[in-house]
Coordinates of N, CA, C and O in Angstrom, one line a residue:
M673 N -4.1 62.3 10.2 CA -4.9 61.3 9.5 C -4.4 59.9 9.8 O -3.2 59.7 9.8
R674 N -5.3 59.1 9.9 CA -5.0 57.7 10.3 C -5.1 56.8 9.0 O -6.0 56.9 8.3
S675 N -4.1 55.9 8.8 CA -4.1 55.0 7.7 C -5.1 53.9 8.0 O -5.3 53.5 9.1
L676 N -5.6 53.3 6.9 CA -6.6 52.2 7.1 C -6.0 50.9 7.7 O -6.7 50.3 8.5
G677 N -4.8 50.5 7.4 CA -4.3 49.3 7.9 C -3.4 49.4 9.2 O -2.7 48.5 9.6
A678 N -3.5 50.5 9.9 CA -2.6 50.7 11.1 C -3.0 49.8 12.2 O -2.1 49.4 12.9
G679 N -4.2 49.3 12.3 CA -4.6 48.4 13.4 C -4.1 47.0 13.2 O -4.1 46.2 14.1
E680 N -3.7 46.7 12.0 CA -3.3 45.3 11.7 C -1.8 45.2 11.6 O -1.3 44.2 11.0
R681 N -1.1 46.1 12.1 CA 0.4 46.1 12.0 C 0.9 44.9 12.8 O 0.5 44.6 13.9
G682 N 1.8 44.1 12.1 CA 2.4 42.9 12.8 C 1.7 41.6 12.6 O 2.1 40.6 13.2
S683 N 0.6 41.6 11.9 CA -0.2 40.3 11.8 C 0.4 39.5 10.6 O 0.0 38.3 10.6
A684 N 1.2 40.0 9.8 CA 1.8 39.2 8.7 C 2.6 38.0 9.2 O 2.5 36.9 8.6
P685 N 3.5 38.1 10.2 CA 4.2 37.0 10.7 C 3.3 35.9 11.2 O 3.5 34.7 11.0
A686 N 2.3 36.3 11.9 CA 1.3 35.3 12.5 C 0.6 34.6 11.3 O 0.4 33.3 11.3
D687 N 0.2 35.3 10.3 CA -0.5 34.7 9.2 C 0.4 33.8 8.5 O 0.0 32.7 8.0
F688 N 1.7 34.2 8.3 CA 2.6 33.3 7.6 C 2.8 32.0 8.4 O 2.8 30.9 7.7
V689 N 2.9 32.0 9.7 CA 3.1 30.8 10.5 C 1.8 29.9 10.4 O 2.0 28.7 10.2
L690 N 0.7 30.5 10.5 CA -0.6 29.7 10.4 C -0.8 29.1 9.1 O -1.1 27.9 8.9
V691 N -0.6 29.9 8.0 CA -0.9 29.4 6.7 C 0.3 28.4 6.3 O 0.0 27.4 5.7
G692 N 1.5 28.7 6.7 CA 2.6 27.8 6.4 C 2.4 26.4 7.1 O 2.7 25.4 6.5
S693 N 1.9 26.4 8.3 CA 1.7 25.2 9.1 C 0.6 24.4 8.4 O 0.7 23.2 8.2
L694 N -0.5 25.1 8.0 CA -1.6 24.4 7.3 C -1.1 23.8 6.0 O -1.5 22.6 5.7
A695 N -0.4 24.5 5.2 CA 0.1 24.0 4.0 C 1.1 22.9 4.1 O 1.0 21.9 3.4
T696 N 1.9 22.9 5.2 CA 2.8 21.8 5.5 C 2.0 20.5 5.8 O 2.4 19.4 5.3
V697 N 1.1 20.6 6.7 CA 0.3 19.5 7.1 C -0.5 18.9 5.9 O -0.6 17.7 5.7
L698 N -1.0 19.8 5.1 CA -1.8 19.3 3.9 C -0.8 18.6 2.9 O -1.1 17.5 2.4
A699 N 0.4 19.1 2.7 CA 1.3 18.5 1.8 C 1.8 17.2 2.3 O 1.9 16.2 1.6
L700 N 2.1 17.1 3.6 CA 2.4 15.8 4.2 C 1.3 14.8 4.1 O 1.6 13.6 3.9
G701 N 0.1 15.2 4.3 CA -1.1 14.3 4.1 C -1.2 13.7 2.7 O -1.4 12.5 2.5
I702 N -0.9 14.6 1.7 CA -1.0 14.1 0.3 C 0.2 13.1 0.1 O 0.0 12.1 -0.6
V703 N 1.4 13.4 0.6 CA 2.5 12.5 0.4 C 2.2 11.2 1.1 O 2.5 10.1 0.5
Q704 N 1.6 11.2 2.3 CA 1.2 9.9 3.0 C 0.2 9.1 2.2 O 0.3 7.9 2.1
L705 N -0.8 9.8 1.6 CA -1.8 9.1 0.8 C -1.1 8.5 -0.4 O -1.5 7.3 -0.8
A706 N -0.2 9.2 -1.0 CA 0.5 8.6 -2.2 C 1.3 7.4 -1.8 O 1.4 6.4 -2.5
L707 N 1.9 7.4 -0.6 CA 2.7 6.3 -0.1 C 1.8 5.1 0.1 O 2.1 4.0 -0.2
I708 N 0.6 5.3 0.7 CA -0.3 4.2 1.0 C -0.8 3.6 -0.4 O -0.9 2.4 -0.5
L709 N -1.1 4.5 -1.3 CA -1.6 4.0 -2.6 C -0.5 3.2 -3.3 O -0.7 2.2 -4.0
H710 N 0.8 3.7 -3.2 CA 1.9 3.0 -3.8 C 2.1 1.7 -3.2 O 2.3 0.7 -3.9
M711 N 2.0 1.6 -1.9 CA 2.2 0.3 -1.2 C 1.1 -0.7 -1.6 O 1.4 -1.8 -1.9
R712 N -0.1 -0.2 -1.6 CA -1.3 -1.1 -2.0 C -1.1 -1.6 -3.5 O -1.3 -2.8 -3.7
N713 N -0.7 -0.7 -4.4 CA -0.4 -1.1 -5.8 C 0.7 -2.1 -5.9 O 0.6 -3.1 -6.6
C714 N 1.7 -2.0 -5.1 CA 2.8 -2.9 -5.1 C 2.4 -4.3 -4.5 O 2.7 -5.3 -5.1
L715 N 1.5 -4.3 -3.5 CA 1.0 -5.5 -3.0 C 0.1 -6.2 -3.9 O 0.1 -7.4 -4.1
V716 N -0.8 -5.5 -4.6 CA -1.7 -6.0 -5.6 C -0.9 -6.7 -6.7 O -1.2 -7.8 -7.2
D717 N 0.1 -5.9 -7.2 CA 1.0 -6.5 -8.3 C 1.7 -7.7 -7.9 O 1.7 -8.7 -8.6
A718 N 2.2 -7.8 -6.6 CA 2.9 -9.0 -6.1 C 1.9 -10.1 -6.0 O 2.3 -11.3 -6.4
A719 N 0.7 -9.9 -5.5 CA -0.3 -11.0 -5.4 C -0.7 -11.5 -6.8 O -0.8 -12.7 -7.0
A720 N -0.9 -10.6 -7.7 CA -1.3 -11.1 -9.1 C -0.2 -11.8 -9.8 O -0.4 -12.9 -10.4
S721 N 1.0 -11.3 -9.6 CA 2.2 -12.0 -10.3 C 2.4 -13.4 -9.6 O 2.7 -14.4 -10.3
A722 N 2.3 -13.5 -8.3 CA 2.5 -14.7 -7.6 C 1.4 -15.7 -8.0 O 1.6 -16.9 -8.2
A723 N 0.2 -15.2 -8.2 CA -1.0 -16.1 -8.6 C -0.7 -16.7 -10.0 O -0.9 -17.8 -10.2
R724 N -0.3 -15.8 -10.9 CA 0.0 -16.3 -12.3 C 1.2 -17.3 -12.2 O 1.2 -18.3 -12.9
Y725 N 2.2 -17.0 -11.4 CA 3.3 -17.9 -11.3 C 2.9 -19.3 -10.7 O 3.3 -20.3 -11.2
G726 N 2.0 -19.2 -9.7 CA 1.6 -20.5 -9.0 C 0.6 -21.2 -9.9 O 0.3 -22.4 -9.6
S727 N 0.0 -20.6 -10.9 CA -1.0 -21.3 -11.7 C -0.4 -22.1 -12.8 O -1.1 -22.9 -13.5
L728 N 0.9 -21.9 -13.0 CA 1.6 -22.7 -14.1 C 1.6 -24.2 -13.7 O 1.6 -24.6 -12.5
A729 N 1.6 -25.0 -14.7 CA 1.5 -26.5 -14.5 C 2.7 -27.0 -13.7 O 2.5 -28.0 -13.0
D730 N 3.8 -26.5 -13.9 CA 5.0 -27.1 -13.2 C 5.4 -26.3 -11.9 O 6.4 -26.5 -11.4
R731 N 4.4 -25.5 -11.4 CA 4.7 -24.8 -10.1 C 3.7 -25.2 -9.0 O 2.6 -25.6 -9.3
S732 N 4.2 -25.1 -7.8 CA 3.3 -25.5 -6.7 C 2.8 -24.3 -5.9 O 3.3 -23.2 -6.2
R733 N 1.9 -24.5 -5.0 CA 1.4 -23.4 -4.2 C 2.4 -22.8 -3.3 O 2.4 -21.6 -3.1
D734 N 3.3 -23.6 -2.8 CA 4.4 -23.1 -2.0 C 5.4 -22.2 -2.8 O 5.9 -21.2 -2.3
Q735 N 5.6 -22.6 -4.0 CA 6.4 -21.7 -4.9 C 5.7 -20.4 -5.1 O 6.4 -19.3 -5.2
A736 N 4.4 -20.4 -5.2 CA 3.7 -19.1 -5.4 C 3.8 -18.3 -4.2 O 4.0 -17.0 -4.3
R737 N 3.7 -18.9 -3.0 CA 3.9 -18.1 -1.8 C 5.3 -17.5 -1.7 O 5.5 -16.4 -1.3
D738 N 6.3 -18.3 -2.0 CA 7.7 -17.9 -2.0 C 7.9 -16.7 -3.0 O 8.6 -15.7 -2.7
R739 N 7.3 -16.8 -4.1 CA 7.3 -15.7 -5.1 C 6.7 -14.4 -4.6 O 7.3 -13.4 -4.8
A740 N 5.5 -14.6 -4.0 CA 4.9 -13.4 -3.4 C 5.7 -12.8 -2.3 O 5.9 -11.5 -2.3
E741 N 6.3 -13.6 -1.5 CA 7.2 -13.1 -0.4 C 8.4 -12.4 -1.0 O 8.8 -11.3 -0.5
E742 N 9.0 -12.9 -2.0 CA 10.1 -12.3 -2.7 C 9.8 -10.9 -3.3 O 10.5 -9.9 -3.1
L743 N 8.6 -10.9 -4.0 CA 8.2 -9.6 -4.6 C 7.8 -8.6 -3.6 O 8.2 -7.4 -3.8
V744 N 7.1 -8.9 -2.5 CA 6.8 -8.0 -1.5 C 8.0 -7.4 -0.8 O 8.1 -6.2 -0.5
T745 N 8.9 -8.4 -0.4 CA 10.1 -8.0 0.3 C 10.9 -7.0 -0.6 O 11.5 -6.0 -0.1
S746 N 11.0 -7.3 -1.9 CA 11.9 -6.4 -2.7 C 11.2 -5.0 -3.0 O 11.9 -4.1 -3.3
S747 N 9.9 -5.0 -2.9 CA 9.2 -3.7 -3.3 C 8.9 -2.8 -2.1 O 9.1 -1.6 -2.2
V748 N 8.4 -3.4 -1.0 CA 8.0 -2.6 0.1 C 8.7 -3.0 1.5 O 8.5 -2.2 2.4
G749 N 9.3 -4.1 1.5 CA 10.0 -4.5 2.8 C 9.5 -5.8 3.3 O 8.4 -6.2 3.1
S750 N 10.4 -6.4 4.1 CA 10.1 -7.7 4.6 C 9.0 -7.7 5.7 O 8.4 -8.8 5.9
S751 N 8.8 -6.6 6.4 CA 7.8 -6.6 7.4 C 6.4 -6.7 6.8 O 5.4 -7.0 7.5
Y752 N 6.2 -6.4 5.5 CA 5.0 -6.5 4.9 C 4.7 -7.9 4.3 O 3.6 -8.2 3.7
A753 N 5.7 -8.8 4.3 CA 5.6 -10.1 3.7 C 5.3 -11.2 4.7 O 5.6 -12.4 4.5
S754 N 4.8 -10.9 5.9 CA 4.7 -11.9 6.9 C 3.4 -12.7 6.9 O 3.3 -13.8 7.4
D755 N 2.3 -12.2 6.2 CA 1.0 -12.9 6.2 C 0.6 -13.1 4.7 O -0.2 -12.3 4.2
I756 N 1.1 -14.1 4.1 CA 0.7 -14.4 2.7 C 0.1 -15.8 2.7 O 0.7 -16.8 3.2
S757 N -1.0 -16.0 2.0 CA -1.7 -17.3 1.9 C -2.0 -17.5 0.4 O -2.4 -16.6 -0.3
V758 N -1.9 -18.8 0.0 CA -2.2 -19.2 -1.3 C -3.3 -20.3 -1.2 O -3.2 -21.3 -0.5
L759 N -4.4 -20.0 -1.9 CA -5.6 -20.9 -1.8 C -6.0 -21.3 -3.2 O -5.7 -20.7 -4.2
D760 N -6.7 -22.4 -3.3 CA -7.4 -22.8 -4.5 C -8.8 -22.2 -4.4 O -9.5 -22.3 -3.4
A761 N -9.3 -21.6 -5.5 CA -10.6 -21.0 -5.5 C -11.3 -21.3 -6.8 O -10.7 -21.8 -7.8
K762 N -12.6 -21.0 -6.8 CA -13.4 -21.1 -8.1 C -13.9 -19.7 -8.3 O -14.6 -19.1 -7.5
I763 N -13.6 -19.2 -9.5 CA -14.1 -17.9 -9.9 C -14.8 -18.0 -11.2 O -14.2 -18.4 -12.2
G764 N -16.1 -17.8 -11.2 CA -16.9 -17.9 -12.4 C -17.0 -19.3 -12.9 O -17.0 -19.6 -14.1
G765 N -16.9 -20.3 -12.0 CA -16.9 -21.7 -12.3 C -15.6 -22.2 -12.8 O -15.5 -23.4 -13.3
V766 N -14.5 -21.4 -12.8 CA -13.2 -21.8 -13.3 C -12.3 -22.0 -12.1 O -12.3 -21.2 -11.2
D767 N -11.5 -23.1 -12.1 CA -10.5 -23.3 -11.0 C -9.5 -22.2 -11.1 O -9.0 -21.9 -12.2
A768 N -9.1 -21.7 -9.9 CA -8.2 -20.6 -9.9 C -7.2 -20.7 -8.7 O -7.5 -21.4 -7.8
V769 N -6.1 -20.0 -8.8 CA -5.2 -19.8 -7.7 C -5.4 -18.4 -7.2 O -5.4 -17.4 -7.9
E770 N -5.5 -18.3 -5.9 CA -5.7 -17.0 -5.2 C -4.6 -16.8 -4.2 O -4.3 -17.7 -3.4
V771 N -4.0 -15.7 -4.3 CA -2.9 -15.3 -3.4 C -3.4 -14.1 -2.6 O -3.8 -13.1 -3.2
R772 N -3.5 -14.2 -1.3 CA -3.9 -13.1 -0.4 C -2.7 -12.6 0.4 O -2.0 -13.4 0.9
I773 N -2.6 -11.3 0.5 CA -1.5 -10.7 1.2 C -2.2 -9.7 2.2 O -2.9 -8.8 1.8
R774 N -1.9 -9.9 3.5 CA -2.3 -9.0 4.5 C -1.0 -8.3 5.1 O -0.1 -8.9 5.4
A775 N -1.1 -7.0 5.1 CA 0.1 -6.2 5.5 C -0.4 -5.0 6.4 O -1.6 -4.6 6.3
P776 N 0.5 -4.5 7.3 CA 0.1 -3.4 8.1 C -0.2 -2.1 7.3 O 0.5 -1.9 6.3
L777 N -1.1 -1.4 7.7 CA -1.5 -0.1 7.0 C -0.6 1.0 7.5 O -0.6 1.3 8.7
P778 N 0.2 1.6 6.6 CA 1.1 2.6 7.1 C 0.4 3.9 7.4 O -0.4 4.4 6.6
I779 N 0.6 4.4 8.6 CA -0.1 5.6 9.0 C 0.9 6.8 9.0 O 0.5 7.9 8.5
I780 N 2.0 6.7 9.6 CA 3.0 7.7 9.6 C 4.3 7.2 8.9 O 5.0 6.3 9.5
G781 N 4.6 7.6 7.7 CA 5.7 7.0 6.9 C 5.3 5.6 6.6 O 4.2 5.3 6.2
L782 N 6.2 4.7 6.9 CA 5.9 3.2 6.7 C 5.5 2.6 8.0 O 5.4 1.3 8.1
L783 N 5.4 3.3 9.1 CA 5.0 2.8 10.4 C 3.5 2.8 10.5 O 2.8 3.7 10.0
G784 N 3.0 1.7 11.2 CA 1.5 1.6 11.3 C 1.1 0.8 12.5 O 1.9 0.0 13.0
P785 N -0.1 1.0 12.9 CA -0.7 0.2 14.0 C -1.1 -1.2 13.5 O -0.7 -1.6 12.4
A786 N -1.9 -1.8 14.4 CA -2.4 -3.2 14.1 C -3.3 -3.3 12.9 O -3.6 -4.4 12.4
G787 N -3.8 -2.2 12.4 CA -4.7 -2.2 11.2 C -4.1 -2.8 10.0 O -2.9 -2.6 9.8
T788 N -4.8 -3.5 9.2 CA -4.2 -4.1 8.0 C -4.9 -3.7 6.8 O -6.0 -3.3 6.8
I789 N -4.2 -3.9 5.7 CA -4.7 -3.9 4.3 C -4.6 -5.2 3.7 O -3.6 -5.9 3.9
E790 N -5.7 -5.7 3.1 CA -5.7 -7.0 2.5 C -5.9 -6.9 1.0 O -6.9 -6.2 0.6
V791 N -5.1 -7.5 0.2 CA -5.2 -7.6 -1.2 C -5.2 -9.0 -1.7 O -4.7 -9.9 -1.0
A792 N -5.7 -9.2 -2.9 CA -5.8 -10.6 -3.4 C -5.5 -10.5 -4.9 O -5.8 -9.6 -5.6
G793 N -4.8 -11.6 -5.4 CA -4.6 -11.7 -6.8 C -5.1 -13.1 -7.3 O -5.0 -14.1 -6.5
H794 N -5.6 -13.2 -8.5 CA -6.2 -14.4 -9.0 C -5.6 -14.8 -10.3 O -5.3 -13.9 -11.1
A795 N -5.5 -16.1 -10.6 CA -5.1 -16.5 -12.0 C -5.8 -17.9 -12.2 O -5.9 -18.7 -11.3
P796 N -6.2 -18.1 -13.4 CA -6.8 -19.5 -13.7 C -5.8 -20.6 -13.6 O -4.7 -20.4 -14.0
A797 N -6.2 -21.6 -12.9 CA -5.3 -22.8 -12.7 C -5.1 -23.6 -14.0 O -6.1 -23.8 -14.7
L798 N -3.9 -23.9 -14.4 CA -3.7 -24.6 -15.6 C -3.5 -26.1 -15.3 O -3.1 -26.5 -14.3

């Protein structure tokens, strides 16, 4: 008599390798997505904090830019703090300070190509 699973003898190691590889790639993709979202949230927070800092009556736009650079450098690294601009804007008819940060989009770890992510923070000018 022949057993039912005799023709599939030895397929478990191949299944393990294929499923393990797929699970590893999926897990690394989720970790990379979490890293991108964390970096974006850090940049948004730095832009908003710098805009609030720059909107104070005794602060200048250059000080807001320096503050944004300091926050970005301390949270995600100095390579992400190279393109920061501070502008005067009108939002809903109210004068505001706008801080824009453009940074490379990380694709593998914190390394990335020329593609960028742009975030902005606003605060009413006092």
